[in-house]
Tab-separated table of C-alpha atoms in Angstrom:
chain	number	residue	atom	x	y	z
T	427	MET	CA	189.051	176.880	31.421
T	428	GLY	CA	191.140	174.448	33.397
T	429	ALA	CA	189.552	175.006	36.792
T	430	GLU	CA	186.036	175.037	35.435
T	431	GLU	CA	186.657	171.869	33.522
T	432	ASP	CA	187.808	170.308	36.778
T	433	ASN	CA	184.578	171.306	38.460
T	434	LYS	CA	182.532	169.740	35.703
T	435	ALA	CA	184.484	166.522	35.836
T	436	ARG	CA	184.145	166.563	39.605
T	437	PHE	CA	180.390	167.061	39.369
T	438	ALA	CA	180.122	164.233	36.849
T	439	ARG	CA	182.112	161.922	39.074
T	440	LEU	CA	180.673	162.801	42.488
T	441	ILE	CA	177.142	164.055	41.878
T	442	THR	CA	175.793	162.481	38.686
T	443	PRO	CA	175.721	158.966	40.196
T	444	TYR	CA	173.320	160.214	42.915
T	445	LEU	CA	170.873	162.218	40.805
T	446	SER	CA	168.207	159.529	41.157
T	447	HIS	CA	168.574	159.584	44.951
T	448	ALA	CA	168.205	163.362	44.829
T	449	TYR	CA	165.112	163.116	42.669
T	450	ARG	CA	163.408	160.567	44.928
T	451	LEU	CA	164.120	162.648	48.032
T	452	ALA	CA	162.801	165.818	46.388
T	453	ARG	CA	159.688	163.960	45.310
T	454	SER	CA	159.164	162.630	48.804
T	455	ILE	CA	159.459	166.100	50.363
T	456	THR	CA	157.367	167.987	47.806
T	457	SER	CA	154.912	165.133	47.111
T	458	SER	CA	154.977	166.158	43.486
T	459	PRO	CA	157.047	164.886	40.543
T	460	THR	CA	156.850	168.286	38.825
T	461	ASP	CA	157.959	170.252	41.878
T	462	ALA	CA	160.669	167.661	42.475
T	463	GLU	CA	162.146	168.437	39.062
T	464	ASP	CA	162.446	172.154	39.876
T	465	VAL	CA	163.965	171.380	43.257
T	466	VAL	CA	166.525	168.926	41.899
T	467	GLN	CA	167.588	171.284	39.168
T	468	GLU	CA	168.110	174.128	41.618
T	469	ALA	CA	169.871	171.851	44.101
T	470	CYS	CA	172.231	170.672	41.374
T	471	LEU	CA	173.190	174.241	40.534
T	472	ARG	CA	173.960	174.862	44.195
T	473	ALA	CA	175.921	171.635	44.334
T	474	PHE	CA	177.903	172.636	41.270
T	475	ARG	CA	178.789	175.997	42.801
T	476	GLY	CA	180.019	174.297	45.945
T	477	ILE	CA	181.565	171.238	44.344
T	478	ASN	CA	185.064	172.122	45.551
T	479	GLY	CA	184.011	171.925	49.159
T	480	VAL	CA	182.855	168.325	49.256
T	481	ALA	CA	184.919	165.317	50.295
T	482	ASP	CA	184.672	162.397	47.901
T	483	ALA	CA	183.356	159.934	50.447
T	484	ASN	CA	180.595	162.263	51.569
T	485	ALA	CA	179.122	163.228	48.202
T	486	ARG	CA	175.797	161.436	48.521
T	487	ALA	CA	174.885	162.790	51.964
T	488	TRP	CA	176.143	166.214	50.925
T	489	LEU	CA	173.964	166.308	47.802
T	490	LEU	CA	170.924	165.061	49.737
T	491	THR	CA	171.493	167.739	52.395
T	492	ILE	CA	171.369	170.375	49.663
T	493	VAL	CA	168.217	168.792	48.244
T	494	HIS	CA	166.639	168.811	51.710
T	495	HIS	CA	167.338	172.544	52.191
T	496	THR	CA	166.339	173.475	48.654
T	497	ALA	CA	163.075	171.542	48.918
T	498	CYS	CA	162.163	173.006	52.312
T	499	THR	CA	162.908	176.535	51.087
T	500	TRP	CA	160.869	175.838	47.978
T	501	LEU	CA	157.916	174.603	50.051
T	502	ARG	CA	158.048	177.611	52.394
T	503	LYS	CA	157.889	179.906	49.393
T	504	ASN	CA	155.341	178.079	47.275
T	505	ARG	CA	153.245	175.862	49.523
T	506	PRO	CA	153.594	176.917	53.160
T	507	ALA	CA	150.618	174.764	54.115
T	508	ALA	CA	152.553	171.614	53.222
T	509	LEU	CA	155.068	172.291	55.982
T	510	ILE	CA	152.509	172.104	58.750
T	511	SER	CA	150.466	169.235	57.348
T	512	VAL	CA	149.321	166.625	59.802
T	513	VAL	CA	148.009	163.173	59.031
T	514	ASP	CA	144.725	163.761	57.242
T	515	VAL	CA	143.089	160.452	57.960
T	516	ALA	CA	139.834	161.282	56.211
T	517	ALA	CA	141.583	162.168	52.970
T	518	VAL	CA	143.671	159.032	53.016
T	519	GLU	CA	140.663	156.910	53.745
T	520	ALA	CA	138.726	158.473	50.908
T	521	LYS	CA	141.645	157.918	48.579
T	522	GLN	CA	141.992	154.341	49.721
T	523	ALA	CA	138.327	153.424	49.782
T	524	LYS	CA	138.316	152.276	46.216
T	525	PHE	CA	141.202	149.888	46.600
T	526	ASP	CA	139.492	147.027	48.305
T	527	GLU	CA	137.096	145.655	50.805
T	528	GLN	CA	137.989	142.011	50.523
T	529	ASP	CA	140.807	141.878	53.060
T	530	ALA	CA	138.722	142.238	56.193
T	531	ASP	CA	139.943	139.092	57.923
T	532	THR	CA	143.539	138.924	56.806
T	533	PRO	CA	146.176	139.382	59.530
T	534	GLU	CA	147.807	142.772	59.575
T	535	THR	CA	151.280	141.692	58.509
T	536	ALA	CA	149.874	139.849	55.513
T	537	LEU	CA	147.939	142.958	54.589
T	538	ILE	CA	151.041	145.099	54.691
T	539	ALA	CA	152.849	142.711	52.403
T	540	LYS	CA	149.903	142.804	50.034
T	541	SER	CA	149.730	146.563	49.814
T	542	ASN	CA	150.368	147.647	46.314
T	543	ARG	CA	152.315	150.631	45.212
T	544	ALA	CA	149.433	153.111	45.070
T	545	ARG	CA	148.245	152.270	48.568
T	546	LEU	CA	151.694	152.442	50.014
T	547	GLU	CA	152.489	155.730	48.327
T	548	ALA	CA	149.222	157.229	49.545
T	549	ALA	CA	149.931	156.074	53.093
T	550	ILE	CA	153.507	157.370	53.098
T	551	GLY	CA	152.370	160.562	51.385
T	552	SER	CA	149.908	161.204	54.196
T	553	LEU	CA	152.628	161.246	56.849
T	554	SER	CA	153.764	164.678	57.932
T	555	LEU	CA	156.894	165.910	56.207
T	556	PRO	CA	159.544	164.989	58.826
T	557	TYR	CA	158.165	161.448	59.191
T	558	ARG	CA	157.764	160.953	55.454
T	559	GLU	CA	161.260	162.175	54.691
T	560	THR	CA	162.910	160.149	57.461
T	561	PHE	CA	161.054	156.972	56.499
T	562	THR	CA	161.971	157.405	52.823
T	563	LEU	CA	165.646	158.040	53.557
T	564	ARG	CA	165.793	154.902	55.694
T	565	GLU	CA	163.587	152.386	53.903
T	566	VAL	CA	163.901	153.478	50.283
T	567	GLU	CA	167.410	154.956	50.190
T	568	GLY	CA	168.884	152.690	52.859
T	569	LEU	CA	170.726	155.465	54.714
T	570	ASN	CA	171.868	155.012	58.308
T	571	TYR	CA	170.774	157.140	61.273
T	572	ARG	CA	173.878	159.297	61.227
T	573	GLU	CA	173.439	160.158	57.544
T	574	ILE	CA	169.742	160.913	58.008
T	575	ALA	CA	170.532	163.126	60.999
T	576	GLU	CA	173.088	165.014	58.915
T	577	ILE	CA	170.742	165.491	55.947
T	578	THR	CA	167.686	166.542	57.908
T	579	GLY	CA	169.642	168.579	60.454
T	580	VAL	CA	168.326	166.928	63.621
T	581	PRO	CA	169.920	164.787	66.372
T	582	ILE	CA	170.070	161.009	65.931
T	583	GLY	CA	167.551	160.584	68.757
T	584	THR	CA	165.040	162.581	66.743
T	585	VAL	CA	165.704	160.406	63.704
T	586	MET	CA	164.967	157.334	65.815
T	587	SER	CA	161.711	158.673	67.216
T	588	ARG	CA	160.550	159.985	63.836
T	589	LEU	CA	161.272	156.635	62.265
T	590	SER	CA	159.456	154.535	64.832
T	591	ARG	CA	156.492	156.924	64.840
T	592	ALA	CA	156.371	156.941	61.040
T	593	ARG	CA	156.263	153.157	61.106
T	594	ASP	CA	153.591	153.213	63.824
T	595	GLN	CA	151.426	155.589	61.835
T	596	LEU	CA	151.801	153.537	58.662
T	597	ASP	CA	150.864	150.403	60.600
T	598	ASP	CA	147.887	152.234	62.108
T	599	MET	CA	146.635	153.318	58.710
T	600	ILE	CA	147.058	149.815	57.372
T	601	GLU	CA	145.277	148.330	60.368
T	602	ARG	CA	142.444	150.834	60.492
T	603	LYS	CA	141.618	151.169	56.888
T	604	ARG	CA	142.926	147.933	55.422
T	605	LEU	CA	145.064	149.926	53.047
E	900	MET	CA	154.895	168.403	65.846
E	901	THR	CA	153.711	166.610	68.904
E	902	ASN	CA	155.685	164.443	71.236
E	903	SER	CA	154.237	161.457	72.976
E	904	THR	CA	155.498	160.495	76.374
E	905	PRO	CA	156.819	156.978	76.814
E	906	SER	CA	154.048	155.024	78.449
E	907	SER	CA	155.676	151.786	79.503
E	908	SER	CA	159.048	150.478	80.517
E	909	SER	CA	159.380	148.502	77.298
E	910	ASP	CA	159.319	151.638	75.139
E	911	ASN	CA	163.064	151.703	75.268
E	912	SER	CA	163.209	148.085	74.136
E	913	ILE	CA	160.826	148.839	71.281
E	914	GLN	CA	163.086	151.690	70.208
E	915	LEU	CA	165.988	149.233	70.348
E	916	VAL	CA	164.110	146.749	68.143
E	917	HIS	CA	163.860	149.472	65.504
E	918	ALA	CA	167.543	150.337	65.847
E	919	TYR	CA	168.384	146.633	65.669
E	920	MET	CA	166.304	146.122	62.540
E	921	ASP	CA	168.005	149.176	61.031
E	922	GLY	CA	171.444	147.662	61.613
E	923	GLU	CA	172.414	150.392	64.074
E	924	LEU	CA	173.433	148.226	67.035
E	925	ASP	CA	176.846	146.792	67.732
E	926	LEU	CA	177.261	143.073	68.206
E	927	THR	CA	176.742	143.069	71.983
E	928	ALA	CA	173.640	145.237	71.891
E	929	ALA	CA	172.289	143.234	68.947
E	930	LEU	CA	172.654	139.965	70.838
E	931	GLY	CA	171.019	141.551	73.885
E	932	ILE	CA	167.949	142.669	71.981
E	933	GLU	CA	167.710	139.347	70.147
E	934	GLU	CA	167.351	137.660	73.542
E	935	LYS	CA	164.644	140.111	74.575
E	936	ILE	CA	162.784	139.580	71.306
E	937	ALA	CA	162.892	135.830	71.836
E	938	ALA	CA	161.427	136.270	75.318
E	939	ASP	CA	158.798	138.928	74.633
E	940	PRO	CA	156.015	138.366	72.059
E	941	LYS	CA	155.319	142.106	71.994
E	942	LEU	CA	158.841	142.832	70.811
E	943	ALA	CA	158.665	139.973	68.315
E	944	ALA	CA	155.454	141.473	66.934
E	945	GLU	CA	157.169	144.838	66.610
E	946	ARG	CA	159.978	143.186	64.673
E	947	ASP	CA	157.494	141.405	62.401
E	948	ARG	CA	155.700	144.670	61.665
E	949	ILE	CA	158.968	146.335	60.691
E	950	ILE	CA	159.806	143.406	58.429
E	951	ALA	CA	156.357	143.396	56.799
E	952	LEU	CA	156.483	147.122	56.127
E	953	ARG	CA	160.018	146.863	54.790
E	954	GLU	CA	159.093	144.026	52.460
E	955	ALA	CA	156.071	145.969	51.235
E	956	VAL	CA	158.317	148.935	50.444
E	957	GLN	CA	160.935	146.821	48.727
E	958	GLN	CA	158.444	144.907	46.645
E	959	ASN	CA	156.022	147.673	45.815
E	960	LEU	CA	157.937	150.920	45.778
E	961	PRO	CA	160.388	150.795	42.903
E	962	ARG	CA	163.372	153.094	43.324
E	963	ASP	CA	162.455	155.316	40.402
E	964	PRO	CA	165.389	156.729	38.461
E	965	ILE	CA	165.607	160.429	37.685
E	966	PRO	CA	163.608	161.209	34.506
E	967	PRO	CA	166.070	161.285	31.579
E	968	THR	CA	164.783	164.668	30.402
E	969	LEU	CA	165.577	166.177	33.800
E	970	GLN	CA	169.040	164.643	33.849
E	971	ARG	CA	169.723	166.070	30.368
E	972	ARG	CA	168.480	169.483	31.444
E	973	ILE	CA	170.783	169.488	34.460
E	974	GLU	CA	173.754	168.352	32.416
E	975	ASN	CA	173.028	171.073	29.856
E	976	THR	CA	172.689	173.767	32.494
E	977	ILE	CA	175.955	172.865	34.122
E	978	GLY	CA	177.669	172.482	30.787
E	979	LEU	CA	178.389	168.797	30.921
E	980	ARG	CA	176.829	168.393	27.503
E	981	GLN	CA	178.201	171.032	25.166
E	982	GLU	CA	177.784	170.561	21.466
E	983	THR	CA	181.350	171.644	20.724
E	984	SER	CA	184.541	170.034	19.654
E	985	HIS	CA	185.711	169.904	23.247
E	986	PRO	CA	185.615	166.406	24.585
E	987	THR	CA	182.472	165.928	26.628
E	988	TRP	CA	182.600	164.546	30.112
E	989	ARG	CA	181.364	161.264	28.767
E	990	THR	CA	184.263	160.838	26.393
E	991	LEU	CA	186.645	162.165	29.039
E	992	ALA	CA	185.263	159.644	31.471
E	993	ALA	CA	185.514	156.918	28.846
E	994	SER	CA	189.138	157.736	28.104
E	995	VAL	CA	189.977	157.889	31.789
E	996	ALA	CA	188.239	154.571	32.275
E	997	LEU	CA	190.196	153.114	29.366
E	998	ALA	CA	193.472	154.452	30.756
E	999	VAL	CA	192.647	152.955	34.122
E	1000	LEU	CA	191.736	149.682	32.480
E	1001	VAL	CA	195.010	149.515	30.581
E	1002	THR	CA	197.374	150.680	33.305
E	1003	SER	CA	195.824	149.760	36.588
E	1004	SER	CA	196.757	146.742	38.560
E	1005	SER	CA	193.058	145.967	38.891
E	1006	THR	CA	192.935	145.059	35.207
E	1007	TRP	CA	192.657	141.456	36.272
E	1008	LEU	CA	189.164	142.125	37.488
E	1009	PHE	CA	187.999	142.609	33.958
E	1010	LEU	CA	190.322	140.470	31.898
E	1011	ASP	CA	189.652	136.911	32.508
E	1012	SER	CA	192.536	134.532	32.243
E	1013	ASN	CA	194.378	135.014	35.538
E	1014	ALA	CA	191.470	136.467	37.413
E	1015	PRO	CA	190.616	133.854	40.028
E	1016	LYS	CA	194.062	133.662	41.639
E	1017	THR	CA	194.478	137.368	42.385
E	1018	MET	CA	190.815	137.843	43.218
E	1019	GLU	CA	191.057	134.912	45.594
E	1020	GLY	CA	193.978	136.595	47.343
E	1021	ALA	CA	192.037	139.831	47.784
E	1022	ILE	CA	189.020	138.000	49.159
E	1023	VAL	CA	191.055	135.915	51.610
E	1024	ALA	CA	192.715	139.170	52.721
E	1025	GLY	CA	189.233	140.607	53.371
E	1026	HIS	CA	188.360	137.569	55.484
E	1027	ILE	CA	191.582	137.857	57.512
E	1028	ARG	CA	191.014	141.580	58.066
E	1029	GLY	CA	187.547	140.728	59.292
E	1030	LEU	CA	188.950	138.226	61.809
E	1031	MET	CA	191.522	140.733	63.055
E	1032	ALA	CA	189.037	143.548	63.568
E	1033	SER	CA	187.188	143.847	66.864
E	1034	GLN	CA	184.215	142.303	65.112
E	1035	PRO	CA	183.987	140.661	61.684
E	1036	THR	CA	180.965	142.669	60.597
E	1037	ASP	CA	179.970	146.266	59.884
E	1038	VAL	CA	176.343	145.376	60.504
E	1039	ALA	CA	175.672	142.728	63.150
E	1040	SER	CA	172.388	140.894	62.860
E	1041	THR	CA	171.043	137.388	62.539
E	1042	GLU	CA	168.107	138.882	60.665
E	1043	ARG	CA	168.431	138.819	56.883
E	1044	HIS	CA	165.817	141.573	56.598
E	1045	THR	CA	168.254	143.830	58.403
E	1046	VAL	CA	171.419	142.715	56.680
E	1047	LYS	CA	170.226	142.927	53.070
E	1048	PRO	CA	168.844	146.490	53.188
E	1049	TRP	CA	171.992	147.637	54.998
E	1050	PHE	CA	173.867	147.083	51.734
E	1051	ASN	CA	171.546	149.352	49.750
E	1052	GLY	CA	173.411	152.448	48.690
E	1053	ARG	CA	176.732	151.063	49.917
E	1054	VAL	CA	177.278	148.689	47.016
E	1055	VAL	CA	175.761	148.633	43.559
E	1056	GLU	CA	173.704	145.560	44.222
E	1057	ALA	CA	172.641	144.250	47.628
E	1058	PRO	CA	173.519	140.547	47.767
E	1059	HIS	CA	171.141	137.633	48.106
E	1060	VAL	CA	170.981	136.806	51.826
E	1061	ALA	CA	169.955	133.290	52.824
E	1062	ASP	CA	168.804	132.188	56.264
E	1063	LEU	CA	170.714	128.991	56.988
E	1064	ALA	CA	170.440	129.014	60.787
E	1065	SER	CA	168.410	125.815	60.851
E	1066	ASP	CA	171.199	124.091	58.935
E	1067	GLY	CA	173.813	125.115	61.490
E	1068	PHE	CA	175.125	128.178	59.649
E	1069	PRO	CA	173.599	131.174	61.485
E	1070	LEU	CA	173.885	134.579	59.852
E	1071	ILE	CA	176.092	136.910	61.905
E	1072	GLY	CA	175.988	140.025	59.769
E	1073	GLY	CA	177.637	141.707	56.819
E	1074	ARG	CA	180.457	144.018	55.891
E	1075	ILE	CA	181.946	145.822	52.921
E	1076	ASP	CA	185.236	144.472	51.568
E	1077	VAL	CA	187.312	146.167	48.929
E	1078	VAL	CA	188.415	144.013	46.008
E	1079	GLY	CA	190.588	145.826	43.504
E	1080	SER	CA	189.255	149.290	44.190
E	1081	ARG	CA	185.636	148.202	44.280
E	1082	PRO	CA	183.469	147.949	47.386
E	1083	VAL	CA	181.837	144.518	47.425
E	1084	PRO	CA	179.339	142.996	49.866
E	1085	THR	CA	180.433	140.207	52.195
E	1086	LEU	CA	178.011	138.178	54.288
E	1087	VAL	CA	179.301	136.677	57.502
E	1088	TYR	CA	177.981	133.341	58.731
E	1089	GLY	CA	178.941	131.270	61.748
E	1090	ARG	CA	179.778	127.576	61.991
E	1091	ARG	CA	180.195	126.507	65.583
E	1092	LYS	CA	182.964	128.877	66.743
E	1093	HIS	CA	184.191	129.635	63.250
E	1094	ILE	CA	183.461	132.435	60.831
E	1095	ILE	CA	182.574	132.044	57.160
E	1096	SER	CA	182.914	135.062	54.872
E	1097	LEU	CA	180.823	134.964	51.718
E	1098	THR	CA	181.793	137.672	49.249
E	1099	ALA	CA	179.571	138.418	46.233
E	1100	VAL	CA	181.361	140.116	43.338
E	1101	PRO	CA	179.159	141.285	40.454
E	1102	ASN	CA	180.817	139.893	37.368
E	1103	ALA	CA	178.446	140.317	34.455
E	1104	GLY	CA	179.196	138.037	31.563
E	1105	ARG	CA	180.735	135.270	33.612
E	1106	PRO	CA	178.963	132.032	32.793
E	1107	THR	CA	177.296	130.214	35.667
E	1108	SER	CA	179.635	127.627	37.123
E	1109	GLY	CA	179.478	125.056	39.879
E	1110	PRO	CA	181.460	125.179	43.115
E	1111	SER	CA	185.211	124.661	42.971
E	1112	VAL	CA	187.224	124.114	46.133
E	1113	SER	CA	190.695	125.489	46.752
E	1114	ALA	CA	192.918	126.587	49.634
E	1115	ASP	CA	195.006	129.673	50.322
E	1116	ASN	CA	197.084	130.479	53.408
E	1117	GLY	CA	195.378	127.746	55.381
E	1118	TYR	CA	191.879	128.929	54.507
E	1119	ASN	CA	189.482	126.850	52.479
E	1120	ILE	CA	187.744	128.574	49.614
E	1121	VAL	CA	184.695	127.579	47.631
E	1122	HIS	CA	183.956	129.572	44.505
E	1123	TRP	CA	180.956	129.556	42.191
E	1124	VAL	CA	179.120	131.836	39.761
E	1125	THR	CA	175.351	132.312	39.697
E	1126	ASN	CA	173.463	134.870	37.609
E	1127	GLY	CA	176.534	136.912	36.755
E	1128	ILE	CA	177.712	137.117	40.361
E	1129	SER	CA	180.887	135.442	41.583
E	1130	TYR	CA	180.583	134.025	45.083
E	1131	TRP	CA	183.581	133.291	47.286
E	1132	ALA	CA	183.129	131.492	50.577
E	1133	VAL	CA	186.250	131.660	52.781
E	1134	SER	CA	186.751	130.022	56.153
E	1135	ASP	CA	188.957	127.908	58.352
E	1136	VAL	CA	186.190	125.322	58.721
E	1137	SER	CA	186.810	121.995	57.001
E	1138	ALA	CA	186.486	121.830	53.238
E	1139	SER	CA	183.483	119.523	53.589
E	1140	ASP	CA	181.682	121.946	55.937
E	1141	LEU	CA	182.361	124.805	53.573
E	1142	ASP	CA	181.207	122.733	50.629
E	1143	GLU	CA	177.985	121.930	52.483
E	1144	PHE	CA	177.506	125.636	53.226
E	1145	ALA	CA	177.939	126.440	49.531
E	1146	LYS	CA	175.431	123.737	48.565
E	1147	LEU	CA	172.832	125.061	51.010
E	1148	PHE	CA	173.355	128.651	49.953
E	1149	ARG	CA	173.153	127.766	46.270
E	1150	ALA	CA	169.966	125.834	46.894
E	1151	THR	CA	168.310	129.071	48.093
E	1152	GLN	CA	169.271	130.835	44.888
E	1153	SER	CA	167.227	128.747	42.508
């Protein structure tokens, strides 16, 4: 029992503190709270099985890497269309239409600051998966480029271009449709 | 995925503005891009857009915690929550925490009476380490919208960051210091050619208290408590300068 007990204590110490990060990332990738729950649960089992292989200082990025892989595998199996989604401007605009018309003359930056949660989530949710995930890891989770590159398995240069293009697209949506 | 081709020579600078706002540039590169931003309205607009978007995210997108039912399910699956006579991980963790509390030399962090002296030593040590390093910051930026988010995920609570440049205390950046065995956020400000380290130690339960001035190893120290957070400003600037800095910073907290 000794070794197994160690693994449990190790999981509790290294992984439990980052479960909320894992959940938010899974939700960002799958765009669904329900799917995110399945993904996080499966990712945690994988993490538990591999808990001996992780260095203490790296636990958060390690867990999020597992969540990234688990979520992408899950999407390929269950919703392959989600992996090739592009920005569906019409859908976003329809979703946003009800929010407001009154901001027509407000400067763009003021509009962005005014965006409420639903608008912002819809705009971020309409980004394609790599942009959405990169933006979330940076602006919501506060990770640096190196960590994001490690988690999403791409070079830092790709992280940079995804991030600036994600921001551009969000700005575009806000500008065009007064999100 | 599509790739766009860079269309103008300033694309690289725009990319650098993003990297700068993300706290990814070293001090030299950060200063370089700050000059370009000051000279080029297009780059300044790019910076403003990043700030506006970031503020919208921070204000409107709460960092939702994992649903408690999901956390319980995971803990059950892995066996962290067994209904047996074995101690659960929670009680194990509690007893370990208690043992640490009783035996560790960091006990002073939690027990009050002698706290300030030792804490002061650790914070002055952090300041000196910062001065000895090649640069006193882990993230170099005069932009508080870059410095504050940099702390997210590195420390429990990102500190309040005030812009005091117009008062002669420009923000230089931030770094993580270790006090006891805890990572704590330190903001770095400039005063003429001198460096001021402002360390914010979460200290729930401490009553709010006004600034008190002391000295240690030739460094002046101003200490105060606001909203359960202990602030320590350390510098070799004069006590009156440091006191003024503390006053200005505290004024932005109310």
